[in-house]
Coordinates of C-alpha atoms in Angstrom, one line a residue:
X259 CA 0.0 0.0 0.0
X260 CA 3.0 2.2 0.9
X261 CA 4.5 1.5 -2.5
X262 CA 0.9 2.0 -4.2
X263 CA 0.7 5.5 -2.9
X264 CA 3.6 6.2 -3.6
X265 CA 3.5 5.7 -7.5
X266 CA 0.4 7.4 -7.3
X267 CA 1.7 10.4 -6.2
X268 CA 4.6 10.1 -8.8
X269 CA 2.3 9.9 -11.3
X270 CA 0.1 13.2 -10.1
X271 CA 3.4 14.7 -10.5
X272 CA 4.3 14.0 -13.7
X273 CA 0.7 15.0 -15.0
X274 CA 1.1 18.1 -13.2
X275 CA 4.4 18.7 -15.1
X276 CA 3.1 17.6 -18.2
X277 CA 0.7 19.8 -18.0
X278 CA 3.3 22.5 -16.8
X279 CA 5.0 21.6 -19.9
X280 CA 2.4 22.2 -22.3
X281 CA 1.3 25.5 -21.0
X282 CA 4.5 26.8 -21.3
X283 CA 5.0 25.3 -24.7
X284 CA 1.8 27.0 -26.0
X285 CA 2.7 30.6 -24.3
X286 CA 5.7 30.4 -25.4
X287 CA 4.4 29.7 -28.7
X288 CA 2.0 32.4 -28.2
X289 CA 3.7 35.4 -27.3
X290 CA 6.2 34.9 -30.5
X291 CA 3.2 34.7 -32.3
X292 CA 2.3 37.7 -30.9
X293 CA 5.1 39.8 -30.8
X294 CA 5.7 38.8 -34.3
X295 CA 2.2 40.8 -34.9
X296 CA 2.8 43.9 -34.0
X297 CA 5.4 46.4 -34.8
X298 CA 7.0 48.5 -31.7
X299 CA 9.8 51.5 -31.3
X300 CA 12.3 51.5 -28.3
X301 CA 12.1 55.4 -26.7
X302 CA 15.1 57.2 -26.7
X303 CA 16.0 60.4 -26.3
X304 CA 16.5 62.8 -29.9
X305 CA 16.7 65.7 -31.2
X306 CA 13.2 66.5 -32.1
X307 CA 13.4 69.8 -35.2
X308 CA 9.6 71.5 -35.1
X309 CA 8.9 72.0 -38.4
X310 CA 6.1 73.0 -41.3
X311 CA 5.6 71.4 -44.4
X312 CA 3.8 72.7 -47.5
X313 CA 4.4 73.2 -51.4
X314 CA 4.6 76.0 -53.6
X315 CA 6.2 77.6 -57.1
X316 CA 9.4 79.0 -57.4
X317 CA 9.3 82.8 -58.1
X318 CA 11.8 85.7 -59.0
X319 CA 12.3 87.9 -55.7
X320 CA 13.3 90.5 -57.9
X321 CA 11.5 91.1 -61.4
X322 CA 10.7 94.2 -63.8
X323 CA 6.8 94.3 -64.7
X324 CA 6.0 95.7 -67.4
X325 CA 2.6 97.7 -66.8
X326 CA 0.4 99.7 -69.2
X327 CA 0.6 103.2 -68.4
X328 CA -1.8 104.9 -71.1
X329 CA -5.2 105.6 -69.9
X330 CA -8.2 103.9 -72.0
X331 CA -8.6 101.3 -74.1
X332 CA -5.7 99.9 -76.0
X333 CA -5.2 97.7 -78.9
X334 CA -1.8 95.5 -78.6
X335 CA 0.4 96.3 -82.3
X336 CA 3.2 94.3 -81.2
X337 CA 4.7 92.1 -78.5
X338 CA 8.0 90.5 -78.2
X339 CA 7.9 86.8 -78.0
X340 CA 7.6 84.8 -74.3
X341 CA 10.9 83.9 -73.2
X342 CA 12.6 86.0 -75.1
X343 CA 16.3 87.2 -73.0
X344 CA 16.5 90.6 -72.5
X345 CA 20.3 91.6 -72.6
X346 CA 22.0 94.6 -71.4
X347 CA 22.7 95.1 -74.9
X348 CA 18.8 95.4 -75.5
X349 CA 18.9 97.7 -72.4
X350 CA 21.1 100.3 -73.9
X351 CA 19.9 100.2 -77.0
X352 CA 16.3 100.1 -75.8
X353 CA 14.6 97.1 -77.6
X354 CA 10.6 97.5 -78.0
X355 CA 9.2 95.2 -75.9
X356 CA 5.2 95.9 -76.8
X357 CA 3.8 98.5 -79.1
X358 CA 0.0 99.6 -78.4
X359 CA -2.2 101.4 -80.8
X360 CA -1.5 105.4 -80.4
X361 CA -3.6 106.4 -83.4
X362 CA -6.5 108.5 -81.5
X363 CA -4.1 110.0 -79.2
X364 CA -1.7 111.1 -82.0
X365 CA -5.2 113.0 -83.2
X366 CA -5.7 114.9 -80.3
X367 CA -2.0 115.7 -79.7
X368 CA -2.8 117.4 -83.6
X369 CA -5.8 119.2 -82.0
X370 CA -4.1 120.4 -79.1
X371 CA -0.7 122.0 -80.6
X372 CA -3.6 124.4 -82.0
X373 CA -5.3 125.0 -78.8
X374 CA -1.7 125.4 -77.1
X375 CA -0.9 128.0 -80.0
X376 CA -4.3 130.2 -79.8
X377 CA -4.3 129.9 -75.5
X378 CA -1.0 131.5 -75.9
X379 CA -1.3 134.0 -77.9
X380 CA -4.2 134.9 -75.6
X381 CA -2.0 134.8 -72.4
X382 CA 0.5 137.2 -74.3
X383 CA -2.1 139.7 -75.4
X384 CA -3.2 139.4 -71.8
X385 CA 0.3 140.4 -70.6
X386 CA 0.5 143.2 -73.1
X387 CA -3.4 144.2 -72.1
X388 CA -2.2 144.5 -68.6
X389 CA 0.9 146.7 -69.0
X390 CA -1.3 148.8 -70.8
X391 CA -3.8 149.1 -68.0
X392 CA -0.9 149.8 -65.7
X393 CA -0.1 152.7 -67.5
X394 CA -3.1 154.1 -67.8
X395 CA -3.9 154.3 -64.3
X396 CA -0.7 155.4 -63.6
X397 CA -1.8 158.3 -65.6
X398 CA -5.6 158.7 -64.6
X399 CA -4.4 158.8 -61.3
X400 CA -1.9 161.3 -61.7
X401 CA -4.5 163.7 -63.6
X402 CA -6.9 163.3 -60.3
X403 CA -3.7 164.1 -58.6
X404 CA -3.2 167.5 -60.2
X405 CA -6.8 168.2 -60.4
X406 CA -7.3 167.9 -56.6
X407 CA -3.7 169.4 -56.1
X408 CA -4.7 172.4 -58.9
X409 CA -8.4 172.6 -56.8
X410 CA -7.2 172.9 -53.6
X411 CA -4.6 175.5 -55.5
X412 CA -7.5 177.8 -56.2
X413 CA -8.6 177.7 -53.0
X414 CA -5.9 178.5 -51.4
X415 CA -5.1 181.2 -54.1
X416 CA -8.6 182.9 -53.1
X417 CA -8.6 182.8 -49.7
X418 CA -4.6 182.5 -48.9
X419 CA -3.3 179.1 -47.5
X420 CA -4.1 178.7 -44.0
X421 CA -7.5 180.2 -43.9
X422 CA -8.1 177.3 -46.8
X423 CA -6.9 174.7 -45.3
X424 CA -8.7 175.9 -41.6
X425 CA -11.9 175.4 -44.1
X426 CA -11.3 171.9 -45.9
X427 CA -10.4 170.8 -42.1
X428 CA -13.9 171.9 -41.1
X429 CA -15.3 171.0 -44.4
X430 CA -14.2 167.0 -43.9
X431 CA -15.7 167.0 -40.1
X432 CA -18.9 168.5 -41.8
X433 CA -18.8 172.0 -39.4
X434 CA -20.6 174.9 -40.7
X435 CA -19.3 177.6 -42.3
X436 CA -18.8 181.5 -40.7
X437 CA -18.7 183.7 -44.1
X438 CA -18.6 186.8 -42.0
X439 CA -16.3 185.4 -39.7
X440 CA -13.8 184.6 -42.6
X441 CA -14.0 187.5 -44.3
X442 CA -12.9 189.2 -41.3
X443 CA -10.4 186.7 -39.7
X444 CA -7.1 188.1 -39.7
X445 CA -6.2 184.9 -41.7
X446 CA -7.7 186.2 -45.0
X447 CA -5.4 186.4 -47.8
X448 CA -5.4 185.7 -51.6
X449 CA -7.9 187.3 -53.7
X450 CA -10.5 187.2 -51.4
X451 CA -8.6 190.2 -49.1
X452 CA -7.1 192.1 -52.7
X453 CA -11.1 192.4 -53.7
X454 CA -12.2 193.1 -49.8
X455 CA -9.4 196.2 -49.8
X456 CA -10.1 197.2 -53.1
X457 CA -13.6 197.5 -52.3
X458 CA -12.9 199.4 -49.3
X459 CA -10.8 201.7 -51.0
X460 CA -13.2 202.4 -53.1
X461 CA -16.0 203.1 -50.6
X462 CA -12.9 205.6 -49.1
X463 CA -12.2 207.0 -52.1
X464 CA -16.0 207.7 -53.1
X465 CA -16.3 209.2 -49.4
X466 CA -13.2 211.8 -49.9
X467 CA -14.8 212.8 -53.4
X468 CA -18.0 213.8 -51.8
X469 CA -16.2 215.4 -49.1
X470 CA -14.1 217.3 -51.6
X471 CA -17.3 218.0 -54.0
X472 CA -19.4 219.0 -51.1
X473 CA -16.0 221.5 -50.1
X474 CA -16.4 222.6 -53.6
X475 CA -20.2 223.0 -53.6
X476 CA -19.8 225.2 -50.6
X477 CA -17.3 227.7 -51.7
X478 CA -19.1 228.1 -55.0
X479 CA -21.9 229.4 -52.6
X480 CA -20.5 231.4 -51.3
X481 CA -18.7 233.0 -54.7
X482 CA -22.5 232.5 -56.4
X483 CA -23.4 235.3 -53.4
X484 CA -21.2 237.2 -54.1
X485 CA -21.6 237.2 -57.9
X486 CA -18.0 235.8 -58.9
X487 CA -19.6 232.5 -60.2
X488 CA -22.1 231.9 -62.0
X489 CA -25.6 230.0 -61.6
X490 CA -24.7 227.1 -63.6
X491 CA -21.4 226.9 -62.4
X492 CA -23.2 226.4 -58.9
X493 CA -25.8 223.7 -60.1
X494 CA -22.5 222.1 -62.2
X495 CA -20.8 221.8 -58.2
X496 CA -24.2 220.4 -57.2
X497 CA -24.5 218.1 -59.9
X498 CA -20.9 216.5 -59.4
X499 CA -21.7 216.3 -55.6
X500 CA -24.5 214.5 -56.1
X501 CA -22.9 212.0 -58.6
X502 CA -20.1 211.9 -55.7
X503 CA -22.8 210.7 -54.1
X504 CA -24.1 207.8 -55.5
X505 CA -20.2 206.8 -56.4
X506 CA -20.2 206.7 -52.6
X507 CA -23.4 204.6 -52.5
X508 CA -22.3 202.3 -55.3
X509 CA -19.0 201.1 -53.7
X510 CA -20.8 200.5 -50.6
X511 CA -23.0 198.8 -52.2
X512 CA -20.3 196.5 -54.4
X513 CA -18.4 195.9 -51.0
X514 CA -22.0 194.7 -48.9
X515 CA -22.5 192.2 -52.5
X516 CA -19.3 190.9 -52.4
X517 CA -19.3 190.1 -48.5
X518 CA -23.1 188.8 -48.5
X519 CA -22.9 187.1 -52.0
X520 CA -19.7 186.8 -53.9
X521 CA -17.3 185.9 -51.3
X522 CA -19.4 182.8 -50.0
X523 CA -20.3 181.7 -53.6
X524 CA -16.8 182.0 -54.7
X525 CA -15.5 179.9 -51.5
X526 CA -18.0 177.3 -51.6
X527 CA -17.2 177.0 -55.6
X528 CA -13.9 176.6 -55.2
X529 CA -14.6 174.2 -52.1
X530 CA -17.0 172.6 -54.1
X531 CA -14.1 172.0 -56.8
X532 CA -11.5 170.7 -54.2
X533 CA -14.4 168.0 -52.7
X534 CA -15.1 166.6 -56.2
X535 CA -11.5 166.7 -57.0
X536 CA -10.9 164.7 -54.0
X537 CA -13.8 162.7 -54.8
X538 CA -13.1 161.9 -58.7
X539 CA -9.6 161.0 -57.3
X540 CA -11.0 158.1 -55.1
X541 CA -13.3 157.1 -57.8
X542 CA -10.2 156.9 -60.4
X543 CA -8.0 154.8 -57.4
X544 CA -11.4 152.6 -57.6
X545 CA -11.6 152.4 -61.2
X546 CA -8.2 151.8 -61.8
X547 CA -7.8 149.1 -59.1
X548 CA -10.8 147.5 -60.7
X549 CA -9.4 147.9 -64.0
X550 CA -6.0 146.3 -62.8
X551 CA -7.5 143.0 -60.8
X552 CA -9.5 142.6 -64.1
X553 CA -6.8 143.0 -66.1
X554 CA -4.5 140.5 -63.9
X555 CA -7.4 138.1 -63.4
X556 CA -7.8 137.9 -67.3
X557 CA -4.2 137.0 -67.1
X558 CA -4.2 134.8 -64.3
X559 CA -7.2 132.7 -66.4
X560 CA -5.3 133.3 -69.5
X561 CA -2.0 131.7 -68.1
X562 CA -4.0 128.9 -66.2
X563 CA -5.5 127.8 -69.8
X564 CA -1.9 127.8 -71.4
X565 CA -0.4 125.8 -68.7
X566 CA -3.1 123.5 -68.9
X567 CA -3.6 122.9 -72.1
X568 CA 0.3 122.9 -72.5
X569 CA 0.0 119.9 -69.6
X570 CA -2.4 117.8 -71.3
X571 CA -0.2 118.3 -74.6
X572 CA 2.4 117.1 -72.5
X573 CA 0.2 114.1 -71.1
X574 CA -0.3 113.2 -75.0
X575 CA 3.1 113.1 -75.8
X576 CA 3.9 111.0 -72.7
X577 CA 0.8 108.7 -73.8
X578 CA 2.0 108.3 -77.4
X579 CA 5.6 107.4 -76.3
X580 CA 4.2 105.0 -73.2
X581 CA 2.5 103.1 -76.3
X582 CA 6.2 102.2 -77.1
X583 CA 7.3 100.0 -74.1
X584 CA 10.8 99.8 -74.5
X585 CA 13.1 97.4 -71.9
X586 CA 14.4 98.9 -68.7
X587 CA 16.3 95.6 -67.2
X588 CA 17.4 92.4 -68.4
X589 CA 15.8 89.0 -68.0
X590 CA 13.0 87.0 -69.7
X591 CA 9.7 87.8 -71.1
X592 CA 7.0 86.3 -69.3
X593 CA 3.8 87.5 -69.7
X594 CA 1.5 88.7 -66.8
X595 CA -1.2 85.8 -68.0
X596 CA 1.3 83.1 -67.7
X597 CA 2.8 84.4 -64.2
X598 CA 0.3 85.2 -62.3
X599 CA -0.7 88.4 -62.7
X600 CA -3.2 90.3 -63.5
X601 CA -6.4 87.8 -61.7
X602 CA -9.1 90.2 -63.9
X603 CA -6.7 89.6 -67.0
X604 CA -7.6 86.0 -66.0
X605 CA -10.9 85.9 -65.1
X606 CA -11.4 87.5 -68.1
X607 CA -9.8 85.2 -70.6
X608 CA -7.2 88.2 -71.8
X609 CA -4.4 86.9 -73.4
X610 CA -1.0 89.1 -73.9
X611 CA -1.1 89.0 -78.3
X612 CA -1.1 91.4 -80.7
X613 CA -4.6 92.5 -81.6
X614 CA -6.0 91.8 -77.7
X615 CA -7.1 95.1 -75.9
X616 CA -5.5 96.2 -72.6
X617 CA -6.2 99.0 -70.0
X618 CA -4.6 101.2 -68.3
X619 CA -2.3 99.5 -65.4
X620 CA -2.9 96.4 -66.8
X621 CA 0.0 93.9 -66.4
X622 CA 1.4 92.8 -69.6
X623 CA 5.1 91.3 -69.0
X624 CA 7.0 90.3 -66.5
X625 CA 10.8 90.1 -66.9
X626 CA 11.9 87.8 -63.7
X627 CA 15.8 87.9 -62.5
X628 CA 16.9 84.4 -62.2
X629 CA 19.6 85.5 -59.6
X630 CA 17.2 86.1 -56.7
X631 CA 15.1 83.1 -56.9
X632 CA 12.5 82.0 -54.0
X633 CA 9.4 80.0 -52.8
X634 CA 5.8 81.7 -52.8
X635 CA 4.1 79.2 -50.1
X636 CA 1.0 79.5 -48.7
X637 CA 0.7 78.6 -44.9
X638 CA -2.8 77.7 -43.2
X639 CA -3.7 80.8 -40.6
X640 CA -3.0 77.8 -38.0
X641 CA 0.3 77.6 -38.3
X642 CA 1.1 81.2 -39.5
X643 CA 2.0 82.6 -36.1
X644 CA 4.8 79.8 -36.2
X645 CA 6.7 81.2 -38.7
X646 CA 9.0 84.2 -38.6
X647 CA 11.7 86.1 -40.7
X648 CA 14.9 84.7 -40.6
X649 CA 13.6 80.9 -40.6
X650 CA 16.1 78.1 -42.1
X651 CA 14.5 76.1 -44.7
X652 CA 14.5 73.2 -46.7
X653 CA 13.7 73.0 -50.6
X654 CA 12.6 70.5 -52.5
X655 CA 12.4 71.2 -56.5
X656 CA 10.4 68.5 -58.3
X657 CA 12.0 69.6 -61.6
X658 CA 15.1 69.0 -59.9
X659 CA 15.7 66.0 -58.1
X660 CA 17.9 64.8 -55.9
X661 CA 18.9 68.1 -54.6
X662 CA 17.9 69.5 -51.4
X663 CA 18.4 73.5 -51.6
X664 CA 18.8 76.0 -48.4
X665 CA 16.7 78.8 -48.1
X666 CA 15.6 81.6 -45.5
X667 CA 12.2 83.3 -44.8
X668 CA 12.4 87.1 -46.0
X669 CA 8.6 88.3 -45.7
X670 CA 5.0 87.3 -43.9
X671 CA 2.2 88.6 -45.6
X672 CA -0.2 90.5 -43.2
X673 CA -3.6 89.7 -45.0
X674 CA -4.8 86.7 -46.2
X675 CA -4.3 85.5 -49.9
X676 CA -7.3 86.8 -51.7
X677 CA -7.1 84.6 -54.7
X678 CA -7.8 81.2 -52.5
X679 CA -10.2 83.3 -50.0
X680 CA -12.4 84.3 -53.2
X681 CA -13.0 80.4 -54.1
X682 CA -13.0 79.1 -50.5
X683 CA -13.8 82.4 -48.1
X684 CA -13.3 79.9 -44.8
X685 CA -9.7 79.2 -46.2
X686 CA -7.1 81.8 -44.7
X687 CA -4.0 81.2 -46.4
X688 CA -0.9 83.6 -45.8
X689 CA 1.6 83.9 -48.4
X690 CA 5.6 83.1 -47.1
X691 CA 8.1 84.3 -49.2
X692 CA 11.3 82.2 -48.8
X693 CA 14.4 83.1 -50.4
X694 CA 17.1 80.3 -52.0
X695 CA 20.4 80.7 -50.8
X696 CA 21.3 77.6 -53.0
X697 CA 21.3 78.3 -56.7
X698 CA 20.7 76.4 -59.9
X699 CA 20.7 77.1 -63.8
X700 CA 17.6 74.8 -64.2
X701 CA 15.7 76.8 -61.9
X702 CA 12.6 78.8 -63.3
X703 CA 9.5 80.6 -62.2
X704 CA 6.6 78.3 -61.9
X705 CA 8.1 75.4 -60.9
X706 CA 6.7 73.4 -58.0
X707 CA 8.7 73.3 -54.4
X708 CA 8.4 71.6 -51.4
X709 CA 9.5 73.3 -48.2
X710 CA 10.1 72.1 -44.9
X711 CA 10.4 75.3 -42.5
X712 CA 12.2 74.8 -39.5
X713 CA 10.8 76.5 -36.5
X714 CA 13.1 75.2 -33.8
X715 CA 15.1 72.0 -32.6
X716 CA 14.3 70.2 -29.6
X717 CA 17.5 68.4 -28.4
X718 CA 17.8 65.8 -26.1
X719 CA 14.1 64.6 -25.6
X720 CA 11.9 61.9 -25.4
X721 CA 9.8 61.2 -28.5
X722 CA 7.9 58.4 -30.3
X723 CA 6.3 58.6 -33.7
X724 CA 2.8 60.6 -33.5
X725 CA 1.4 56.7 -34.7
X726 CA 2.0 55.3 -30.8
X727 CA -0.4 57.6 -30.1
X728 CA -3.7 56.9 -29.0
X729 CA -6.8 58.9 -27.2
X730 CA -9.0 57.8 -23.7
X731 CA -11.5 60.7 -23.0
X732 CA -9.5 63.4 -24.2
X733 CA -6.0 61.9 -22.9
X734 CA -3.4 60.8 -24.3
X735 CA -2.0 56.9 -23.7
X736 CA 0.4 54.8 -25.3
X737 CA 0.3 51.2 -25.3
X738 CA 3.8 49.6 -24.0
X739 CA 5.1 46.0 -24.3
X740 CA 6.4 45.3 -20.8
X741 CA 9.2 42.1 -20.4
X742 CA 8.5 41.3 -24.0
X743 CA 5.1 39.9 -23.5
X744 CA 2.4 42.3 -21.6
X745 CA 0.9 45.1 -23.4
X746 CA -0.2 48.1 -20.7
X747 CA -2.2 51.2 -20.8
X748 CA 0.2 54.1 -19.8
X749 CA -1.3 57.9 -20.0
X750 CA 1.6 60.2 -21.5
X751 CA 1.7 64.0 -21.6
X752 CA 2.2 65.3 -24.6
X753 CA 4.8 68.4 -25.5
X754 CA 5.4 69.9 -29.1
X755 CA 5.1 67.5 -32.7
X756 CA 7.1 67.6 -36.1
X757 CA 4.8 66.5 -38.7
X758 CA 6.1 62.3 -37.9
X759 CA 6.9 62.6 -34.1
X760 CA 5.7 64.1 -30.7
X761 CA 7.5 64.7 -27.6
X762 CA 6.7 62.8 -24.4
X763 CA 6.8 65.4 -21.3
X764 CA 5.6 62.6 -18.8
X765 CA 5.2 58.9 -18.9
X766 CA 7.6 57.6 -20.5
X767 CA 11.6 57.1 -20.6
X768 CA 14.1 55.9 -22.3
X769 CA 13.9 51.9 -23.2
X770 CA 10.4 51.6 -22.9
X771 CA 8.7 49.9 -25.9
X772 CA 5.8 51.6 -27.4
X773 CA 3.2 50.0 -29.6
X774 CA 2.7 51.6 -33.4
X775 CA 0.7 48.9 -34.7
X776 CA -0.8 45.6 -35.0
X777 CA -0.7 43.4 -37.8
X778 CA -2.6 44.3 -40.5
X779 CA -2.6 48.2 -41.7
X780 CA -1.5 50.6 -40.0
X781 CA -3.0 53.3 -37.7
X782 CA -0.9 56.2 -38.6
X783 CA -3.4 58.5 -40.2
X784 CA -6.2 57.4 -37.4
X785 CA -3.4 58.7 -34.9
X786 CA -2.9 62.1 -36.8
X787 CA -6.1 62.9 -37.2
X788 CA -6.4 62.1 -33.5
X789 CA -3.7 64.5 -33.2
X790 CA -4.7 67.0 -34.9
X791 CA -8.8 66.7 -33.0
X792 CA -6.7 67.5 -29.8
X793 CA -4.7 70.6 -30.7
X794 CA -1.3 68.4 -30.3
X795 CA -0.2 69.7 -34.6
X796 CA -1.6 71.5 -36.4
X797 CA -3.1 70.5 -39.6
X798 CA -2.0 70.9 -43.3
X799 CA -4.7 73.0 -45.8
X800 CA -5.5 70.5 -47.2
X801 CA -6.2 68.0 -44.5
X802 CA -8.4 70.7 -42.6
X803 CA -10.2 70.4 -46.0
X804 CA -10.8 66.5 -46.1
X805 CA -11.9 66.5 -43.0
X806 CA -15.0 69.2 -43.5

């Protein structure tokens, strides 16, 4: 019995190792099986460069447009052919690069040498018109001059100078005028006192003949009594008395009209001569100022025409010689329809060829310098703020492969790109402007790029590939193969993303394995899109347009 329980117990064993046996055959089994499946990446610690990647078409930083400068309507004559090089040679010697139809304006140029000719003939008889007026007032107003000088003259020839100007004084502050009083003042002079003493001398001479007569008269009496004389000797003495005495009464009476009448009529005449004097002399001033602003306006209006009408001649020469576009700087023709210029040329179907109307500003060639070549890219408003002047990049030419070329950011457009905006307006596109630094021969406007913009590098950090990846609730996890053989759940924080890895801030480190994907495809573009929902990178134009 001791034996028989024995070899039981031996036999448990062995099943139990048997079974032992197979278990760990089939895990074994199992977990290469499994690990074969699935495809992992060991973290480390990189240098992680933050960068943008979009396309564009090579352009010439520095180019000569060739722009219509005539106003209107014009019909191309003649155009150089596209692609044509422009030389120095054709610089100097000023090669026509487009010739537009200058047949109307060469008309009115015609019309307007004669309207130039007639306006100035008009502005020099208006010069010679107002030297003449000049002169004339010059002399009106010295003849109003001598009249009021030659007025106040008579005045002061009549009554002597100080009594005249004593009445002119009270004349201007509109005070009455004293006859009496002046033609007694002690003031009087002129002709005024040679008539007043002349008169008075008369009255004293009319008085001493009657005195002398009446003398006479009385002695003849006195003969006539005593018979010496005769009668009509004595009525003869009494006759000539009497006539004495109405001598007497006439010079008093001349010397009472000349003070009550004469005098005052002859002052205020010659008063009345010295006021209008004065007054015609301010009206001639008037006239003749009036006569000269006209005279000078004319002039002024006469000049103005000229000068404009000599401008616009001037305008029409520059417009018939601007219909001969001649080269100003070497390179080779483009034309604005086939660069990218004018969008309305465009929209409207115009294409740069003799016979096709342009208008005025209108784009017509481009001449592009092959020495200062660059990238037009257009970045989503998302990642816009990322970029900045001075940026290293990468180029990529599709014409030219195999060759990676340097380049540098040299300018940020501040408004959006109005071109994409007007087919998609909830698109915002900036244009980037990156310069080459690298140069090659085959290189030429148009051509497509790809550019890889470096924004920084981060060095020395943990990083796995964005597709290890994966989203809980709006956190981020990775899933890590622990000893080879258990897959775990491990929440990461998430720092800055290139456009193929992300940086691991917290939860993992260096030597952990981190799950991309199982077998079958892969899960990349699940991952990135995952990404992208979070705010972790930013996404591409044109993945921001798949997805809507």
């Amino acid at each position: 019995m001791k034996y028989l329980k024995l070899f039981k117990n031996k036999l448990f064993l062995g099943f139990i190792l048997i079974l032992i046996l197979v278990f760990g055959f089939y895990f074994f089994n199992s977990s290469n099986k499994q690990s074969k499946d699935i495809v992992t990446y060991t973290v480390k610690k990189v240098d992680l460069p933050i960068t943008i990647h979009e396309s564009g078409n090579l352009v010439a930083l520095k180019s000569t447009k060739i722009i219509n400068q005539v106003p209107g309507r014009r019909t191309i004559l003649e155009v150089v052919e596209e692609g044509t090089e422009i030389t120095e040679e054709d610089v100097k010697k000023g090669k026509v690069l487009v010739k537009l139809d200058s047949e109307d304006l060469e008309t009115q140029r015609d019309q307007m040498l004669i309207t130039v000719e007639n306006s100035y003939a008009s502005y020099l008889n208006a010069q010679e018109n107002l030297e003449i007026v000049k002169k004339e007032n010059d002399s009106m107003i010295k003849e109003a001059e001598l009249k009021v000088s030659f007025a106040k003259m008579d005045l002061e020839k009549y009554l002597g100078s100080k009594l005249a100007n004593e009445i002119i004084e009270k004349r201007n502050k509109g005070e009455n005028i004293d006859y009496k009083e002046i033609i007694n003042s002690e003031k009087l002079g002129g002709e005024a006192l040679n008539k007043k003493r002349q008169l008075e001398n008369n009255i004293d001479l009319a008085k001493e003949e009657v005195m002398r007569v009446q003398n006479q008269l009385d002695w003849s009496k006195k003969l006539a009594e005593k018979g010496y004389i005769t009668k009509n000797e004595l009525e003869a003495d009494q006759l000539s008395l009497k006539q004495k005495g109405v001598n007497l009464e006439q010079a008093q009476l001349s010397f009472q009209l000349f003070i009550n009448y004469e005098f005052p009529k002859n002052v205020e005449q010659l008063l009345s001569n010295y006021t209008e004097a004065v007054a015609e002399f301010e009206r001639t001033k008037a006239k003749c100022k009036s006569r000269l602003i006209q005279a000078e306006s004319d002039l002024k209006s006469k000049r103005s025409s000229y000068r404009l009408n000599e401008k616009r001649l001037a305008e029409l020469e520059k417009n018939i010689e601007n219909c001969t576009i001649r080269a100003t700087a070497p390179g080779f023709v483009t034309y604005s329809t086939t660069a990218g210029g004018s969008f309305r040329a465009m929209l409207q179907g115009v294409t740069i060829q003799p016979g096709a109307t342009v208008w005025q500003s209108q784009e017509l060639l481009v001449l592009p310098d092959f020495n200062s070549m660059g990238v037009d890219v257009k970045v989503h408003e998302a990642s816009i703020q990322k970029i900045s002047i001075g940026q290293i990049a990468n180029v990529k030419i599709s014409s030219i492969p195999n060759k990676v070329f340097k380049g540098k950011v040299i300018q940020i457009s501040n408004m959006p790109d109005q071109s994409l905006k007007m087919l998609n307006p909830d698109i915002n596109v900036y244009v980037v402007k990156v310069e080459l630094i690298d140069k090659d021969k085959a290189m030429r406007p148009g051509m497509n790029a790809d550019v890889e913009i470096l924004i920084k590098e981060l060095k020395n950090v943990i990083a796995v590939p964005i597709v290890a990846i994966n989203f809980e609730k709006g956190q981020a996890y990775c899933e890590v193969l622990e000893k080879g053989k258990n897959i775990v759940k491990r929440y990461v924080k998430l720092g800055e993303s290139s456009e193929t890895m992300v940086e691991i801030k917290e939860g993992l480190k260096e030597g952990d394995v981190v799950i991309l994907s199982y077998k079958g495809p892969t899960k990349g573009t699940v991952k990135k899109e995952e990404m992208v929902e979070k705010g972790k990178i930013e996404p591409k134009p044109s993945e921001k347009e798949t997805k809507k």
